[in-house]
């Protein structure tokens, strides 16, 4: 009898444990909550408009950068400006010693006088010969010889005149002026330096920086994403419809003037997969200088997208997941495709979720697929705009 009673007691305990286990499974309770369904904060996803920003390193160059090189050889006699000065078109920059060239001018002038006298002599000889030919005193051959001498004298005169014009031009070249408005660069040569048209470095450079050009590269994928939804049949037409861009300066401040992307190269670099692009920025106040650097910030406006708080997702082997609640208040582990962009706290979801889905936004490390929860609806925690810092 005692054995039968013990067996009955053990069987009763087993049945009770089995019933309790089935009850817990039906409720989906968290074992850590003592059999009670845990409460989790959830958020309903709603389409929003957002602006993502991408930054690309850029180098700055003036609209026009001209190398100033001497066209004649000589010693630098005077420098009329200083490095960094702003100059106007036609303003005098350098003077090269012109003593040798002045001597060439005087020599050319003397050659002209000699050639003019030779022409005069040849003309007199022709005037004397022509009547004699008419009277058959001298032959036609001698007349042709006189005419040839006159032509040779005239050719020598023309050559002398060309030499004088060339010497005078060289004399003008000793006074070097600026071909454009802009800022003066450095001076590799100083007063007394011997320079010529074959020197390795220019005397200086003049940079017209009224409009600055920012050169940067963008990978092929980003370029396609940037332009695929723009209107226009050609790349040029698409670029014309791009929004204005910002220039982030090295101190992380934002340049006051907006820029515009003008061109994109027609060839993709096979080694880097990058496309070279150019944006222009007004620079009337001269705050930007050639050779400077910065970052081009491109805006990407996205409409009716879903945003997921980063703490609501987790990553496994490069894939992102969230927990979506179903009609039975059970969580479903769901893979999503995202765009991180420059947003600090949220991801832009490109696939895996739809408007109206409810995701768990807190405590996801304690969840398991198929687990039942008690949802608590949160407010719209994600900002509907992305405003970059202008610090």
CSV table of C-alpha atoms in Angstrom, one decimal:
chain,number,residue,atom,x,y,z
A,1,UNK,CA,0.0,0.0,0.0
A,2,UNK,CA,2.9,2.3,0.9
A,3,UNK,CA,4.5,1.7,-2.6
A,4,UNK,CA,1.2,2.5,-4.3
A,5,UNK,CA,0.8,5.8,-2.4
A,6,UNK,CA,4.4,6.9,-3.2
A,7,UNK,CA,3.8,6.1,-6.9
A,8,UNK,CA,0.5,8.1,-6.9
A,9,UNK,CA,2.3,11.1,-5.2
A,10,UNK,CA,5.1,11.1,-7.8
A,11,UNK,CA,2.6,10.9,-10.7
A,12,UNK,CA,0.6,13.8,-9.4
A,13,UNK,CA,3.7,16.0,-9.2
A,14,UNK,CA,4.7,15.1,-12.7
A,15,UNK,CA,1.3,15.9,-14.0
A,16,UNK,CA,1.3,19.3,-12.3
A,17,UNK,CA,4.8,20.1,-13.7
A,18,UNK,CA,3.7,19.1,-17.2
A,19,UNK,CA,0.6,21.3,-16.9
A,20,UNK,CA,2.6,24.3,-15.7
A,21,UNK,CA,5.1,23.9,-18.6
A,22,UNK,CA,2.3,23.7,-21.2
A,23,UNK,CA,0.7,26.8,-19.7
A,24,UNK,CA,3.9,28.7,-19.9
A,25,UNK,CA,4.4,27.7,-23.5
A,26,UNK,CA,0.9,28.8,-24.4
A,27,UNK,CA,1.4,32.2,-22.9
A,28,UNK,CA,4.9,32.7,-24.3
A,29,UNK,CA,6.0,33.9,-20.9
A,30,UNK,CA,9.6,35.0,-20.2
A,31,UNK,CA,10.9,32.5,-17.6
A,32,UNK,CA,12.9,35.3,-16.0
A,33,UNK,CA,9.6,37.1,-15.2
A,34,UNK,CA,8.3,34.3,-13.0
A,35,UNK,CA,5.7,33.1,-15.6
A,36,UNK,CA,4.4,36.6,-16.3
A,37,UNK,CA,4.4,38.2,-19.8
A,38,UNK,CA,7.0,41.0,-19.9
A,39,UNK,CA,6.2,44.5,-21.1
A,40,UNK,CA,8.2,46.0,-23.9
A,41,UNK,CA,8.2,49.4,-25.6
A,42,UNK,CA,7.2,49.2,-29.2
A,43,UNK,CA,7.0,51.8,-32.0
A,44,UNK,CA,4.7,51.9,-35.0
A,45,UNK,CA,6.6,52.8,-38.2
A,46,UNK,CA,5.3,55.7,-40.3
A,47,UNK,CA,6.7,57.0,-43.6
A,48,UNK,CA,8.8,60.2,-43.1
A,49,UNK,CA,10.9,62.5,-45.2
A,50,UNK,CA,14.6,62.7,-44.5
A,51,UNK,CA,17.8,64.2,-45.8
A,52,UNK,CA,20.9,62.2,-45.8
A,53,UNK,CA,24.3,63.9,-46.2
A,54,UNK,CA,27.5,62.4,-47.7
A,55,UNK,CA,30.8,64.1,-47.4
A,56,UNK,CA,33.7,63.8,-49.9
A,57,UNK,CA,37.2,65.3,-49.5
A,58,UNK,CA,37.9,68.1,-52.0
A,59,UNK,CA,40.7,70.4,-53.1
A,60,UNK,CA,40.2,74.0,-54.0
A,61,UNK,CA,41.5,75.9,-57.0
A,62,UNK,CA,40.7,79.3,-58.3
A,63,UNK,CA,38.7,79.8,-61.4
A,64,UNK,CA,41.9,80.8,-63.2
A,65,UNK,CA,45.4,80.2,-62.1
A,66,UNK,CA,48.0,81.6,-64.4
A,67,UNK,CA,51.8,81.0,-64.3
A,68,UNK,CA,53.8,84.1,-64.8
A,69,UNK,CA,56.9,83.3,-66.9
A,70,UNK,CA,59.4,85.6,-68.5
A,71,UNK,CA,59.5,85.7,-72.3
A,72,UNK,CA,63.0,87.2,-72.5
A,73,UNK,CA,66.3,86.4,-70.6
A,74,UNK,CA,67.6,88.9,-68.1
A,75,UNK,CA,68.1,89.8,-64.5
A,76,UNK,CA,65.1,90.7,-62.4
A,77,UNK,CA,65.5,94.4,-61.8
A,78,UNK,CA,62.4,95.2,-59.8
A,79,UNK,CA,59.4,93.4,-58.2
A,80,UNK,CA,56.4,95.7,-57.8
A,81,UNK,CA,54.2,93.5,-55.7
A,82,UNK,CA,54.5,91.2,-52.7
A,83,UNK,CA,53.4,87.6,-52.2
A,84,UNK,CA,49.7,87.3,-51.4
A,85,UNK,CA,48.8,90.7,-52.8
A,86,UNK,CA,45.6,91.1,-54.8
A,87,UNK,CA,46.3,92.6,-58.2
A,88,UNK,CA,44.3,93.8,-61.1
A,89,UNK,CA,44.5,92.8,-64.8
A,90,UNK,CA,47.4,94.8,-66.4
A,91,UNK,CA,49.0,95.7,-63.1
A,92,UNK,CA,52.9,95.7,-63.3
A,93,UNK,CA,54.5,92.8,-61.5
A,94,UNK,CA,58.2,92.5,-62.5
A,95,UNK,CA,60.8,94.4,-64.4
A,96,UNK,CA,63.7,92.6,-66.1
A,97,UNK,CA,66.9,94.5,-66.9
A,98,UNK,CA,66.6,95.7,-70.5
A,99,UNK,CA,70.1,97.1,-71.3
A,100,UNK,CA,70.9,94.3,-73.8
A,101,UNK,CA,67.5,94.5,-75.4
A,102,UNK,CA,67.7,98.3,-75.8
A,103,UNK,CA,71.0,97.7,-77.6
A,104,UNK,CA,69.3,95.3,-79.9
A,105,UNK,CA,66.6,97.9,-80.6
A,106,UNK,CA,69.3,100.5,-81.5
A,107,UNK,CA,71.1,97.9,-83.7
A,108,UNK,CA,67.9,97.1,-85.5
A,109,UNK,CA,67.2,100.8,-86.1
A,110,UNK,CA,70.6,101.2,-87.6
A,111,UNK,CA,70.1,98.2,-89.9
A,112,UNK,CA,66.9,99.8,-91.1
A,113,UNK,CA,68.7,102.9,-92.1
A,114,UNK,CA,71.3,100.9,-94.0
A,115,UNK,CA,68.7,98.9,-95.7
A,116,UNK,CA,66.7,102.0,-96.6
A,117,UNK,CA,69.8,103.5,-98.2
A,118,UNK,CA,70.4,100.3,-100.2
A,119,UNK,CA,66.9,100.4,-101.5
A,120,UNK,CA,67.3,104.1,-102.5
A,121,UNK,CA,70.5,103.2,-104.3
A,122,UNK,CA,68.8,100.3,-106.1
A,123,UNK,CA,65.9,102.5,-107.2
A,124,UNK,CA,68.3,105.1,-108.6
A,125,UNK,CA,70.2,102.4,-110.5
A,126,UNK,CA,66.9,101.2,-111.9
A,127,UNK,CA,65.8,104.7,-113.0
A,128,UNK,CA,69.1,105.1,-114.8
A,129,UNK,CA,69.0,101.7,-116.5
A,130,UNK,CA,65.5,101.7,-117.9
A,131,UNK,CA,66.0,104.6,-120.4
A,132,UNK,CA,69.2,103.0,-121.6
A,133,UNK,CA,67.4,99.8,-122.4
A,134,UNK,CA,64.8,101.7,-124.3
A,135,UNK,CA,67.6,103.1,-126.5
A,136,UNK,CA,69.2,99.7,-126.8
A,137,UNK,CA,72.4,101.0,-125.1
A,138,UNK,CA,72.3,98.2,-122.5
A,139,UNK,CA,70.7,94.8,-122.6
A,140,UNK,CA,67.5,93.5,-121.1
A,141,UNK,CA,69.6,91.1,-119.0
A,142,UNK,CA,71.3,94.1,-117.3
A,143,UNK,CA,67.9,95.6,-116.5
A,144,UNK,CA,66.7,92.4,-114.9
A,145,UNK,CA,69.9,92.3,-112.8
A,146,UNK,CA,69.2,95.9,-111.6
A,147,UNK,CA,65.6,94.9,-110.7
A,148,UNK,CA,66.9,91.9,-108.8
A,149,UNK,CA,69.2,94.1,-106.8
A,150,UNK,CA,66.3,96.4,-105.9
A,151,UNK,CA,64.2,93.4,-104.7
A,152,UNK,CA,67.1,92.1,-102.6
A,153,UNK,CA,67.5,95.6,-101.0
A,154,UNK,CA,63.7,95.8,-100.3
A,155,UNK,CA,63.9,92.3,-98.7
A,156,UNK,CA,66.8,93.4,-96.5
A,157,UNK,CA,64.8,96.4,-95.5
A,158,UNK,CA,61.8,94.2,-94.6
A,159,UNK,CA,64.0,91.9,-92.6
A,160,UNK,CA,65.5,94.9,-90.7
A,161,UNK,CA,62.0,96.2,-89.9
A,162,UNK,CA,61.0,92.8,-88.6
A,163,UNK,CA,64.1,92.7,-86.4
A,164,UNK,CA,63.3,96.1,-85.0
A,165,UNK,CA,59.7,95.0,-84.3
A,166,UNK,CA,61.0,91.9,-82.5
A,167,UNK,CA,63.5,93.9,-80.5
A,168,UNK,CA,60.8,96.4,-79.4
A,169,UNK,CA,58.5,93.5,-78.5
A,170,UNK,CA,61.3,92.0,-76.4
A,171,UNK,CA,61.7,95.4,-74.7
A,172,UNK,CA,58.1,95.4,-73.8
A,173,UNK,CA,58.4,91.9,-72.4
A,174,UNK,CA,60.9,93.1,-69.9
A,175,UNK,CA,57.9,94.8,-68.1
A,176,UNK,CA,55.7,91.9,-66.9
A,177,UNK,CA,52.1,92.6,-65.9
A,178,UNK,CA,49.3,90.5,-64.6
A,179,UNK,CA,47.0,88.9,-67.2
A,180,UNK,CA,44.1,88.7,-64.8
A,181,UNK,CA,42.7,89.8,-61.5
A,182,UNK,CA,43.7,87.6,-58.6
A,183,UNK,CA,46.1,86.9,-55.8
A,184,UNK,CA,49.8,86.6,-56.2
A,185,UNK,CA,51.5,83.4,-55.3
A,186,UNK,CA,55.1,82.8,-54.0
A,187,UNK,CA,58.3,84.2,-55.5
A,188,UNK,CA,60.9,81.5,-56.2
A,189,UNK,CA,63.2,84.2,-57.7
A,190,UNK,CA,64.2,87.5,-56.2
A,191,UNK,CA,65.8,90.8,-57.5
A,192,UNK,CA,69.0,90.0,-59.2
A,193,UNK,CA,68.1,86.5,-60.3
A,194,UNK,CA,68.8,85.5,-63.8
A,195,UNK,CA,65.7,84.2,-65.5
A,196,UNK,CA,64.6,83.2,-69.0
A,197,UNK,CA,61.7,81.5,-70.7
A,198,UNK,CA,63.2,78.1,-69.9
A,199,UNK,CA,63.3,78.4,-66.1
A,200,UNK,CA,61.9,75.5,-64.3
A,201,UNK,CA,59.6,77.5,-62.0
A,202,UNK,CA,57.4,80.4,-63.0
A,203,UNK,CA,58.2,83.9,-61.5
A,204,UNK,CA,54.9,83.5,-59.6
A,205,UNK,CA,51.3,82.7,-60.1
A,206,UNK,CA,48.1,84.8,-60.2
A,207,UNK,CA,45.0,83.1,-59.1
A,208,UNK,CA,41.6,84.5,-60.0
A,209,UNK,CA,39.5,83.3,-57.0
A,210,UNK,CA,36.3,85.2,-57.5
A,211,UNK,CA,34.8,81.8,-58.2
A,212,UNK,CA,36.4,78.8,-56.5
A,213,UNK,CA,36.3,75.3,-57.9
A,214,UNK,CA,36.2,72.3,-55.6
A,215,UNK,CA,37.4,69.0,-57.1
A,216,UNK,CA,36.4,65.7,-55.5
A,217,UNK,CA,35.8,62.1,-56.3
A,218,UNK,CA,32.7,59.9,-55.8
A,219,UNK,CA,32.4,56.2,-56.2
A,220,UNK,CA,30.3,54.8,-59.0
A,221,UNK,CA,27.6,53.4,-56.7
A,222,UNK,CA,27.1,56.7,-54.9
A,223,UNK,CA,27.1,58.5,-58.2
A,224,UNK,CA,24.3,56.3,-59.5
A,225,UNK,CA,22.3,56.7,-56.4
A,226,UNK,CA,22.8,60.5,-56.6
A,227,UNK,CA,21.6,60.9,-60.1
A,228,UNK,CA,19.2,58.0,-60.9
A,229,UNK,CA,16.0,59.9,-59.9
A,230,UNK,CA,17.0,63.2,-61.4
A,231,UNK,CA,15.3,64.6,-64.4
A,232,UNK,CA,17.3,65.0,-67.6
A,233,UNK,CA,18.4,62.9,-70.6
A,234,UNK,CA,22.1,63.5,-70.2
A,235,UNK,CA,24.5,63.6,-67.3
A,236,UNK,CA,24.9,67.4,-67.7
A,237,UNK,CA,21.1,67.9,-67.5
A,238,UNK,CA,20.9,65.6,-64.4
A,239,UNK,CA,23.7,67.5,-62.7
A,240,UNK,CA,21.9,70.8,-63.4
A,241,UNK,CA,19.0,69.5,-61.3
A,242,UNK,CA,21.1,68.5,-58.3
A,243,UNK,CA,20.5,70.6,-55.2
A,244,UNK,CA,23.1,73.0,-54.0
A,245,UNK,CA,26.0,71.6,-51.9
A,246,UNK,CA,27.9,72.8,-48.8
A,247,UNK,CA,31.6,73.2,-48.3
A,248,UNK,CA,32.9,72.1,-44.9
A,249,UNK,CA,36.1,73.9,-44.1
A,250,UNK,CA,39.1,72.4,-42.3
A,251,UNK,CA,37.9,73.9,-39.0
A,252,UNK,CA,34.6,72.1,-39.5
A,253,UNK,CA,32.7,75.3,-40.1
A,254,UNK,CA,30.3,75.5,-43.1
A,255,UNK,CA,31.3,78.0,-45.8
A,256,UNK,CA,28.7,80.7,-46.0
A,257,UNK,CA,28.0,80.4,-49.7
A,258,UNK,CA,26.3,77.4,-51.3
A,259,UNK,CA,27.9,75.7,-54.2
A,260,UNK,CA,26.7,74.0,-57.4
A,261,UNK,CA,28.0,70.8,-59.0
A,262,UNK,CA,29.0,71.6,-62.6
A,263,UNK,CA,30.7,68.6,-64.2
A,264,UNK,CA,31.4,64.9,-63.7
A,265,UNK,CA,34.1,63.2,-65.7
A,266,UNK,CA,33.0,60.8,-68.5
A,267,UNK,CA,35.5,58.1,-67.5
A,268,UNK,CA,35.5,56.0,-64.3
A,269,UNK,CA,39.0,55.4,-62.9
A,270,UNK,CA,39.5,51.6,-63.4
A,271,UNK,CA,41.7,51.3,-60.3
A,272,UNK,CA,39.6,53.2,-57.8
A,273,UNK,CA,36.1,53.0,-59.4
A,274,UNK,CA,35.8,56.8,-58.8
A,275,UNK,CA,34.3,59.6,-60.8
A,276,UNK,CA,35.9,63.0,-60.7
A,277,UNK,CA,33.5,65.9,-60.1
A,278,UNK,CA,33.7,69.6,-59.8
A,279,UNK,CA,31.6,72.1,-57.8
A,280,UNK,CA,31.9,75.9,-57.9
A,281,UNK,CA,31.4,78.4,-55.0
A,282,UNK,CA,31.2,82.2,-55.1
A,283,UNK,CA,34.2,83.8,-53.4
A,284,UNK,CA,33.8,87.5,-53.8
A,285,UNK,CA,35.2,88.2,-50.4
A,286,UNK,CA,38.3,86.1,-51.0
A,287,UNK,CA,37.9,83.9,-48.0
A,288,UNK,CA,38.9,80.8,-50.0
A,289,UNK,CA,42.3,80.3,-51.5
A,290,UNK,CA,43.7,78.1,-54.2
A,291,UNK,CA,45.4,75.0,-52.8
A,292,UNK,CA,43.0,74.9,-49.9
A,293,UNK,CA,41.0,71.8,-48.8
A,294,UNK,CA,37.6,70.9,-47.4
A,295,UNK,CA,34.7,68.5,-47.7
A,296,UNK,CA,31.9,68.7,-50.2
A,297,UNK,CA,28.6,67.7,-48.4
A,298,UNK,CA,26.0,66.4,-50.8
A,299,UNK,CA,22.3,66.2,-49.7
A,300,UNK,CA,20.2,63.3,-50.6
A,301,UNK,CA,16.5,64.0,-50.1
A,302,UNK,CA,14.4,60.8,-49.4
A,303,UNK,CA,10.6,60.8,-49.3
A,304,UNK,CA,8.3,58.4,-47.5
A,305,UNK,CA,11.0,56.3,-45.9
A,306,UNK,CA,10.9,54.2,-42.7
A,307,UNK,CA,13.3,55.1,-39.9
A,308,UNK,CA,14.4,52.6,-37.3
A,309,UNK,CA,16.2,53.6,-34.1
A,310,UNK,CA,19.6,52.1,-34.0
A,311,UNK,CA,19.1,50.5,-30.5
A,312,UNK,CA,16.1,48.7,-31.9
A,313,UNK,CA,18.3,46.7,-34.3
A,314,UNK,CA,21.1,44.2,-33.9
A,315,UNK,CA,23.7,42.9,-36.4
A,316,UNK,CA,24.9,39.4,-37.1
A,317,UNK,CA,27.5,38.8,-39.7
A,318,UNK,CA,26.9,42.1,-41.4
A,319,UNK,CA,23.1,41.6,-41.5
A,320,UNK,CA,20.7,43.8,-39.5
A,321,UNK,CA,17.6,42.5,-37.7
A,322,UNK,CA,14.7,43.9,-35.7
A,323,UNK,CA,11.8,42.3,-33.7
A,324,UNK,CA,8.4,42.9,-35.2
A,325,UNK,CA,5.3,42.2,-33.2
A,326,UNK,CA,2.4,40.4,-34.9
A,327,UNK,CA,-1.3,40.3,-34.2
A,328,UNK,CA,-0.8,37.8,-31.3
A,329,UNK,CA,1.8,40.1,-29.6
A,330,UNK,CA,4.6,37.7,-30.5
A,331,UNK,CA,7.9,39.0,-31.8
A,332,UNK,CA,9.2,37.9,-35.2
A,333,UNK,CA,12.9,38.2,-35.9
A,334,UNK,CA,13.0,40.2,-39.2
A,335,UNK,CA,16.0,41.0,-41.4
A,336,UNK,CA,16.1,44.5,-42.8
A,337,UNK,CA,18.2,46.4,-45.4
A,338,UNK,CA,19.4,49.8,-44.3
A,339,UNK,CA,21.2,52.9,-45.3
A,340,UNK,CA,23.2,54.4,-42.5
A,341,UNK,CA,24.0,57.8,-44.0
A,342,UNK,CA,25.1,60.4,-41.5
A,343,UNK,CA,22.2,60.0,-39.1
A,344,UNK,CA,23.4,59.6,-35.6
A,345,UNK,CA,20.6,57.5,-34.0
A,346,UNK,CA,18.5,56.0,-36.8
A,347,UNK,CA,18.8,53.8,-39.9
A,348,UNK,CA,16.9,54.4,-43.1
A,349,UNK,CA,15.2,51.1,-44.0
A,350,UNK,CA,15.2,50.2,-47.7
A,351,UNK,CA,13.5,46.8,-47.4
A,352,UNK,CA,12.2,44.3,-44.9
A,353,UNK,CA,9.6,46.5,-43.2
A,354,UNK,CA,6.4,48.3,-44.2
A,355,UNK,CA,4.4,51.2,-42.9
A,356,UNK,CA,2.3,50.2,-39.9
A,357,UNK,CA,4.7,47.6,-38.7
A,358,UNK,CA,5.4,47.7,-34.9
A,359,UNK,CA,8.9,47.0,-33.7
A,360,UNK,CA,10.4,46.6,-30.3
A,361,UNK,CA,12.6,49.5,-29.5
A,362,UNK,CA,14.0,48.6,-26.0
A,363,UNK,CA,15.4,45.5,-24.3
A,364,UNK,CA,15.8,43.5,-27.5
A,365,UNK,CA,18.7,41.5,-26.0
A,366,UNK,CA,16.2,39.6,-23.9
A,367,UNK,CA,13.9,38.7,-26.7
A,368,UNK,CA,13.7,35.4,-28.7
A,369,UNK,CA,11.9,34.7,-31.9
A,370,UNK,CA,8.3,33.8,-31.3
A,371,UNK,CA,8.3,35.1,-27.7
A,372,UNK,CA,5.1,36.7,-26.5
A,373,UNK,CA,5.3,40.2,-25.0
A,374,UNK,CA,3.0,42.8,-23.6
A,375,UNK,CA,3.5,45.8,-26.0
A,376,UNK,CA,3.6,49.4,-24.8
A,377,UNK,CA,3.2,51.8,-27.7
A,378,UNK,CA,5.8,54.6,-27.7
A,379,UNK,CA,5.5,58.0,-29.3
A,380,UNK,CA,7.2,58.9,-32.6
A,381,UNK,CA,10.7,58.9,-31.2
A,382,UNK,CA,12.5,59.4,-34.6
A,383,UNK,CA,13.0,63.0,-35.8
A,384,UNK,CA,11.5,63.6,-39.2
A,385,UNK,CA,14.4,65.7,-40.5
A,386,UNK,CA,18.1,65.4,-40.5
A,387,UNK,CA,19.7,68.8,-39.8
A,388,UNK,CA,23.5,68.7,-40.0
A,389,UNK,CA,25.6,70.5,-37.4
A,390,UNK,CA,27.0,73.8,-38.7
A,391,UNK,CA,29.6,74.1,-36.0
